[in-house]
Short mmCIF file of C-alpha atoms in Angstrom, two decimals:
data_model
loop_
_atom_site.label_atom_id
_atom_site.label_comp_id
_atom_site.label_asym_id
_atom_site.label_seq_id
_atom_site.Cartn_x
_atom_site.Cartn_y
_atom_site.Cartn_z
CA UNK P 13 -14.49 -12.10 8.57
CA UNK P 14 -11.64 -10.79 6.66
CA UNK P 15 -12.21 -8.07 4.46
CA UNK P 16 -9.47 -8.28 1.59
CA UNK P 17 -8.50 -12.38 1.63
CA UNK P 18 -5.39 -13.96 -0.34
CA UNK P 19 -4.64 -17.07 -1.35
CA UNK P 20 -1.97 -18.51 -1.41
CA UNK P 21 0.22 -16.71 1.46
CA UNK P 22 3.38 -18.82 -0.19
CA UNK P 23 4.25 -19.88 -3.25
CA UNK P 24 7.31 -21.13 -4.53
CA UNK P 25 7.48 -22.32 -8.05
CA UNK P 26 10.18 -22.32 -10.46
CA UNK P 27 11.05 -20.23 -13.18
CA UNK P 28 9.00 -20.85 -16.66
CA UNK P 29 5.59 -21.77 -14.71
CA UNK P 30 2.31 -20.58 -15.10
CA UNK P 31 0.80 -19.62 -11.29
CA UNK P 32 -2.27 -17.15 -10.26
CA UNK P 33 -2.78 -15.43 -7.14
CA UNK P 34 -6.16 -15.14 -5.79
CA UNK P 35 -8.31 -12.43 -4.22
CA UNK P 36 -11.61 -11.69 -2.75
CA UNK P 37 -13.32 -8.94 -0.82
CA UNK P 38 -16.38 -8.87 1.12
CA UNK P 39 -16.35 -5.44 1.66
CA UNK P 40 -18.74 -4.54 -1.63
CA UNK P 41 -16.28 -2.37 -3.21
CA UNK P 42 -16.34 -1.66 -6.74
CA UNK P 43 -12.57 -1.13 -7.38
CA UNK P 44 -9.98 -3.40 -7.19
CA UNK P 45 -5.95 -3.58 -7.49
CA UNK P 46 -3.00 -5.27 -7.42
CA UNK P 47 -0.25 -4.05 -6.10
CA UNK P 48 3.66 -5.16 -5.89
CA UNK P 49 6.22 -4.61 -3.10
CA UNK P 50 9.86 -5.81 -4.15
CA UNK P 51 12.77 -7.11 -2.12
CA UNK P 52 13.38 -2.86 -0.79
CA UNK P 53 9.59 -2.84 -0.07
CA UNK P 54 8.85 -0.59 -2.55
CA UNK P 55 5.04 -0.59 -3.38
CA UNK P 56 4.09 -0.23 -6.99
CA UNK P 57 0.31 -0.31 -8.50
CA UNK P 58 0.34 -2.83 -11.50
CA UNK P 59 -3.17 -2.89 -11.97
CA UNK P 60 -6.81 -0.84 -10.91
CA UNK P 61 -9.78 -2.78 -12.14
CA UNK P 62 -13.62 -2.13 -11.61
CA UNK P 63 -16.75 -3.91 -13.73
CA UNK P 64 -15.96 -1.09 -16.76
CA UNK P 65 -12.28 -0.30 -17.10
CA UNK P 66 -9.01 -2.22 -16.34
CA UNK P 67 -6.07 0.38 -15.86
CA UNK P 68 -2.75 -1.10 -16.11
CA UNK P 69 0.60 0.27 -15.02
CA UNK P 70 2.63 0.91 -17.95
CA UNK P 71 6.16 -1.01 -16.42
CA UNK P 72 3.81 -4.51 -16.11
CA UNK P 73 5.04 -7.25 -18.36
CA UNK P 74 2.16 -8.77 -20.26
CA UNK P 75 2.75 -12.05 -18.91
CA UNK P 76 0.96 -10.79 -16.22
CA UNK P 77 -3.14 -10.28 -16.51
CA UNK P 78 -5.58 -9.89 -14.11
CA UNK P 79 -8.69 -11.98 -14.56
CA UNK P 80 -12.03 -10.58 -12.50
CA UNK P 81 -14.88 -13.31 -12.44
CA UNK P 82 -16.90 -10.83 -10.22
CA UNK P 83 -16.88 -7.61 -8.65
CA UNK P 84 -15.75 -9.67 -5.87
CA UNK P 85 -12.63 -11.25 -6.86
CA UNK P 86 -9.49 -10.34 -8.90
CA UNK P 87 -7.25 -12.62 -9.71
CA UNK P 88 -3.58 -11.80 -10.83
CA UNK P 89 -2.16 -14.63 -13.55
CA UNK P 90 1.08 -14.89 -14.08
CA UNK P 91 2.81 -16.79 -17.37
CA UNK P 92 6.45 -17.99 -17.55
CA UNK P 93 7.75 -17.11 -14.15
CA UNK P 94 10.97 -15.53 -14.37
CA UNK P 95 13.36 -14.86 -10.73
CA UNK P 96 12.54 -11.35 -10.96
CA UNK P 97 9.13 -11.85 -10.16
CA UNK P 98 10.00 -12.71 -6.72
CA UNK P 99 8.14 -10.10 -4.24
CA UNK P 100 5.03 -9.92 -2.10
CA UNK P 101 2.11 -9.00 -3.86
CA UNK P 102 -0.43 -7.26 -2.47
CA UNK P 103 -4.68 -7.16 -3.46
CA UNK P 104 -6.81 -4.43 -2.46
CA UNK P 105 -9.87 -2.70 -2.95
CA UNK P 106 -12.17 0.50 -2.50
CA UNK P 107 -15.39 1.99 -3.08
CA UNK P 108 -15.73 4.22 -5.73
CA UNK P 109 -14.15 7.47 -5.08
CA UNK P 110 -11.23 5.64 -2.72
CA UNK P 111 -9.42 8.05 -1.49
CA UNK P 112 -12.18 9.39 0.73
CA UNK P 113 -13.02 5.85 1.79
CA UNK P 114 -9.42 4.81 2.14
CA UNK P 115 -7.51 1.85 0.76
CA UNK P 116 -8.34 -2.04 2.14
CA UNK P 117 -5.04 -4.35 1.24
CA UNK P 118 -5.27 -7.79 2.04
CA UNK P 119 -2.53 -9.30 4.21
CA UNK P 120 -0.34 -10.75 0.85
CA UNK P 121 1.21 -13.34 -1.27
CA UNK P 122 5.38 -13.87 -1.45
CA UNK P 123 6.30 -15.42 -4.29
CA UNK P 124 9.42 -16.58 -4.81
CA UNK P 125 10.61 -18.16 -8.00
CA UNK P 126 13.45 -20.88 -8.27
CA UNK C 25 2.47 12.63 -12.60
CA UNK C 26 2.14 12.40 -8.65
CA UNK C 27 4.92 11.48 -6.66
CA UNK C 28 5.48 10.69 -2.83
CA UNK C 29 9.28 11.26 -1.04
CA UNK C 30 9.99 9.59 2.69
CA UNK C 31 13.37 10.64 3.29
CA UNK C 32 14.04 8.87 6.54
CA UNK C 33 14.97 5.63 5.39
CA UNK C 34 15.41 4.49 9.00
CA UNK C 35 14.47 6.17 11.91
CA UNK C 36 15.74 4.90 15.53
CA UNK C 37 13.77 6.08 18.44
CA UNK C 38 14.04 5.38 22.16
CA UNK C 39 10.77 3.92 23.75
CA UNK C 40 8.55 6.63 25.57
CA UNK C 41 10.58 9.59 22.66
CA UNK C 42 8.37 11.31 20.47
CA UNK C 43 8.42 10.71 16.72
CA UNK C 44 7.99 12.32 13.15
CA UNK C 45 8.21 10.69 10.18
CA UNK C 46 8.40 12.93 6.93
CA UNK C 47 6.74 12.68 4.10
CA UNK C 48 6.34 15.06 1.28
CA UNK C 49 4.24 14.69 -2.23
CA UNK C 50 4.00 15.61 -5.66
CA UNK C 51 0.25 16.63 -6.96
CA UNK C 52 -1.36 18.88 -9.07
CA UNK C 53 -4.63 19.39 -7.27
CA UNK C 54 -5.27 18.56 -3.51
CA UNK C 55 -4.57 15.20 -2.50
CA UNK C 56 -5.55 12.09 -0.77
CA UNK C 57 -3.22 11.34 1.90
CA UNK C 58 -2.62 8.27 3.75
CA UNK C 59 -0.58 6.47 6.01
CA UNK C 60 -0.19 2.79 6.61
CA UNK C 61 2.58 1.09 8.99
CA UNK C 62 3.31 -2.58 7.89
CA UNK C 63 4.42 -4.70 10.19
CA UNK C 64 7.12 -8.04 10.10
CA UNK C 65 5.76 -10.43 7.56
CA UNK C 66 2.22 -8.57 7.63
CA UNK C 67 0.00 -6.65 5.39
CA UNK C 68 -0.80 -2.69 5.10
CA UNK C 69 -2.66 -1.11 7.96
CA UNK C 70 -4.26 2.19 7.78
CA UNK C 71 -3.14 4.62 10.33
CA UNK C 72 -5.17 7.50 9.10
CA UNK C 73 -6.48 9.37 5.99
CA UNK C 74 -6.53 13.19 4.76
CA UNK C 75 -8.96 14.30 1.98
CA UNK C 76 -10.21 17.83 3.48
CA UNK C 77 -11.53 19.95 6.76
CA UNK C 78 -9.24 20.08 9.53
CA UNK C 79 -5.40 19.59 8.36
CA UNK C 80 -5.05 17.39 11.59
CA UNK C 81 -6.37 14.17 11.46
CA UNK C 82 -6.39 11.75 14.32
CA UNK C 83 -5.61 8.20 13.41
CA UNK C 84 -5.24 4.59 15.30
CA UNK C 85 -2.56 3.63 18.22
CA UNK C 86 -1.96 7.36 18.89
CA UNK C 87 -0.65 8.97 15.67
CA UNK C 88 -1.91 11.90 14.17
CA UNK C 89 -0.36 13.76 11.25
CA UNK C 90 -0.61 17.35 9.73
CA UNK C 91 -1.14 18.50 6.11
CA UNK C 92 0.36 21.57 5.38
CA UNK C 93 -0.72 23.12 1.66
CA UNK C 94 2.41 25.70 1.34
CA UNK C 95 5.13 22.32 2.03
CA UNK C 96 3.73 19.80 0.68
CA UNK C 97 4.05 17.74 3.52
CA UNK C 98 2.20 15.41 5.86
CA UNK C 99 3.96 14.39 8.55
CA UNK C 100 3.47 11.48 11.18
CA UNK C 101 3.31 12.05 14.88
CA UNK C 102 3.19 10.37 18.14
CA UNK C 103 4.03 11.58 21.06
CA UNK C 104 5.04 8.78 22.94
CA UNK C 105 6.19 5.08 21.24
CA UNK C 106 5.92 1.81 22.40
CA UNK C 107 8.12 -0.82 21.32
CA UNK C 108 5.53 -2.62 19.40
CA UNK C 109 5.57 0.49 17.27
CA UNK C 110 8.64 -1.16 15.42
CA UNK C 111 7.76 -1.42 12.06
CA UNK C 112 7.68 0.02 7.76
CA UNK C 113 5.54 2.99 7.86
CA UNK C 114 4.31 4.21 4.38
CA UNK C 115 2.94 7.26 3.75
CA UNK C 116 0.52 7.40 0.41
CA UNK C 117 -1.24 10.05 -2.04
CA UNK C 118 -4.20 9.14 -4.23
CA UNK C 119 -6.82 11.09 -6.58
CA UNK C 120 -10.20 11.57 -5.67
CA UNK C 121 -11.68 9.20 -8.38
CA UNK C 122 -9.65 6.33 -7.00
CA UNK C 123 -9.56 4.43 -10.11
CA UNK C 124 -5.80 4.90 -9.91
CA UNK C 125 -4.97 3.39 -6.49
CA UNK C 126 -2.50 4.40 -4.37
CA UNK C 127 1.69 5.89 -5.41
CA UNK C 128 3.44 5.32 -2.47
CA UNK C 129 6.77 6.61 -0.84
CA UNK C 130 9.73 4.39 -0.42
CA UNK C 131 8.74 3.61 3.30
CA UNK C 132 10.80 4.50 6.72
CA UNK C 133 11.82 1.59 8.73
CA UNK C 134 11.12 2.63 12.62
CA UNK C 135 13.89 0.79 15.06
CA UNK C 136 12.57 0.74 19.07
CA UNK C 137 15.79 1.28 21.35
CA UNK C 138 14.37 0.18 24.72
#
């Protein structure tokens, strides 16, 4: 049973599209994020999101919003793809308080945009 | 703002050598500390966590790592490698309340010379 699960692992689209990234955990956290590494594998937050309050990293374009159905999943959409938005992007979650529970990332989602 | 350095970016080691990887942080109060070693095409794995008690912690596959207060530092160990230790290590502060994920460090890439 996997505890943070992606989908798609690939995804290749070109530039202008519309595409979302899915994510689920069955771990019964409450807190959720998205996460970005880029072509250097530098990992950068975009987004912390629980059933009350959506934090979003200041640098994150608006074409990109994160859409939460549940406390389950988190979503990431993503309007008019542009090449720079090629990386691997990364889901996780924790309970409340997660730094003394620790950090679950799923296993991630390249993207790369033609 | 919190802030996390690595400043190994690469790190060769001969198999059976002990290691230390370096990582200092930036935070105002006492942090959350993790590590997590990403492998080839894979996700984040936790190696270990530091919120309080003991300033060693033990963590998976034989690496332990040390907080130390006055140098802002926690440092991965092991005292032996194997070769399948080969991969991005990423050491990682966080706040207690979580709801702000994870900043991470720029990574150090671990080469195996057999």
């Amino acid at each position: 049973d996997t505890a943070v699960s992606q989908t798609p692992k690939y995804l290749v689209t070109q530039m202008g599209n519309d595409k979302s990234i899915k994510c689920e955990q069955n771990l019964g956290h409450d807190t959720m994020y998205w996460y970005k590494q880029d072509s250097k594998k530098f990992l950068k937050i975009m987004f912390s999101y629980n059933n009350k309050e959506l934090i979003i990293n200041e640098t994150v374009p608006n074409r990109f919003s994160p859409k939460s159905p549940d406390k389950a999943h988190l979503n990431l959409h993503i309007n008019s793809l542009e090449l720079g938005d090629s990386a691997v992007y990364f889901c996780a979650s924790s309970a409340r308080g997660g730094g003394a529970y620790g950090y679950t990332f799923g296993s991630g989602t390249r993207l790369t945009v033609v | 703002a919190q802030s996390v350095t690595q400043p190994d970016i690469h790190i060769t080691v001969s198999e059976g050598a002990s290691l230390e990887l370096r990582c200092n942080y930036s935070y105002g109060a006492t942090p959350y500390l993790f590590w997590y070693v990403q492998s080839p095409g894979q996700g984040l794995q936790l190696l270990l966590k530091y919120f309080s008690g003991d300033t060693l912690v033990q963590g998976i596959k034989g690496f332990e790592a040390e907080f130390k207060r006055s140098q802002s530092s926690f440092n991965l160990r092991k005292p032996s490698v194997h070769w399948s230790d080969a991969a991005e290590y990423f050491c990682a502060v966080g706040a207690p309340g979580g709801a702000d994920g994870l900043t991470f460090g720029k990574g150090t890439h671990l080469i195996i010379q057999p």
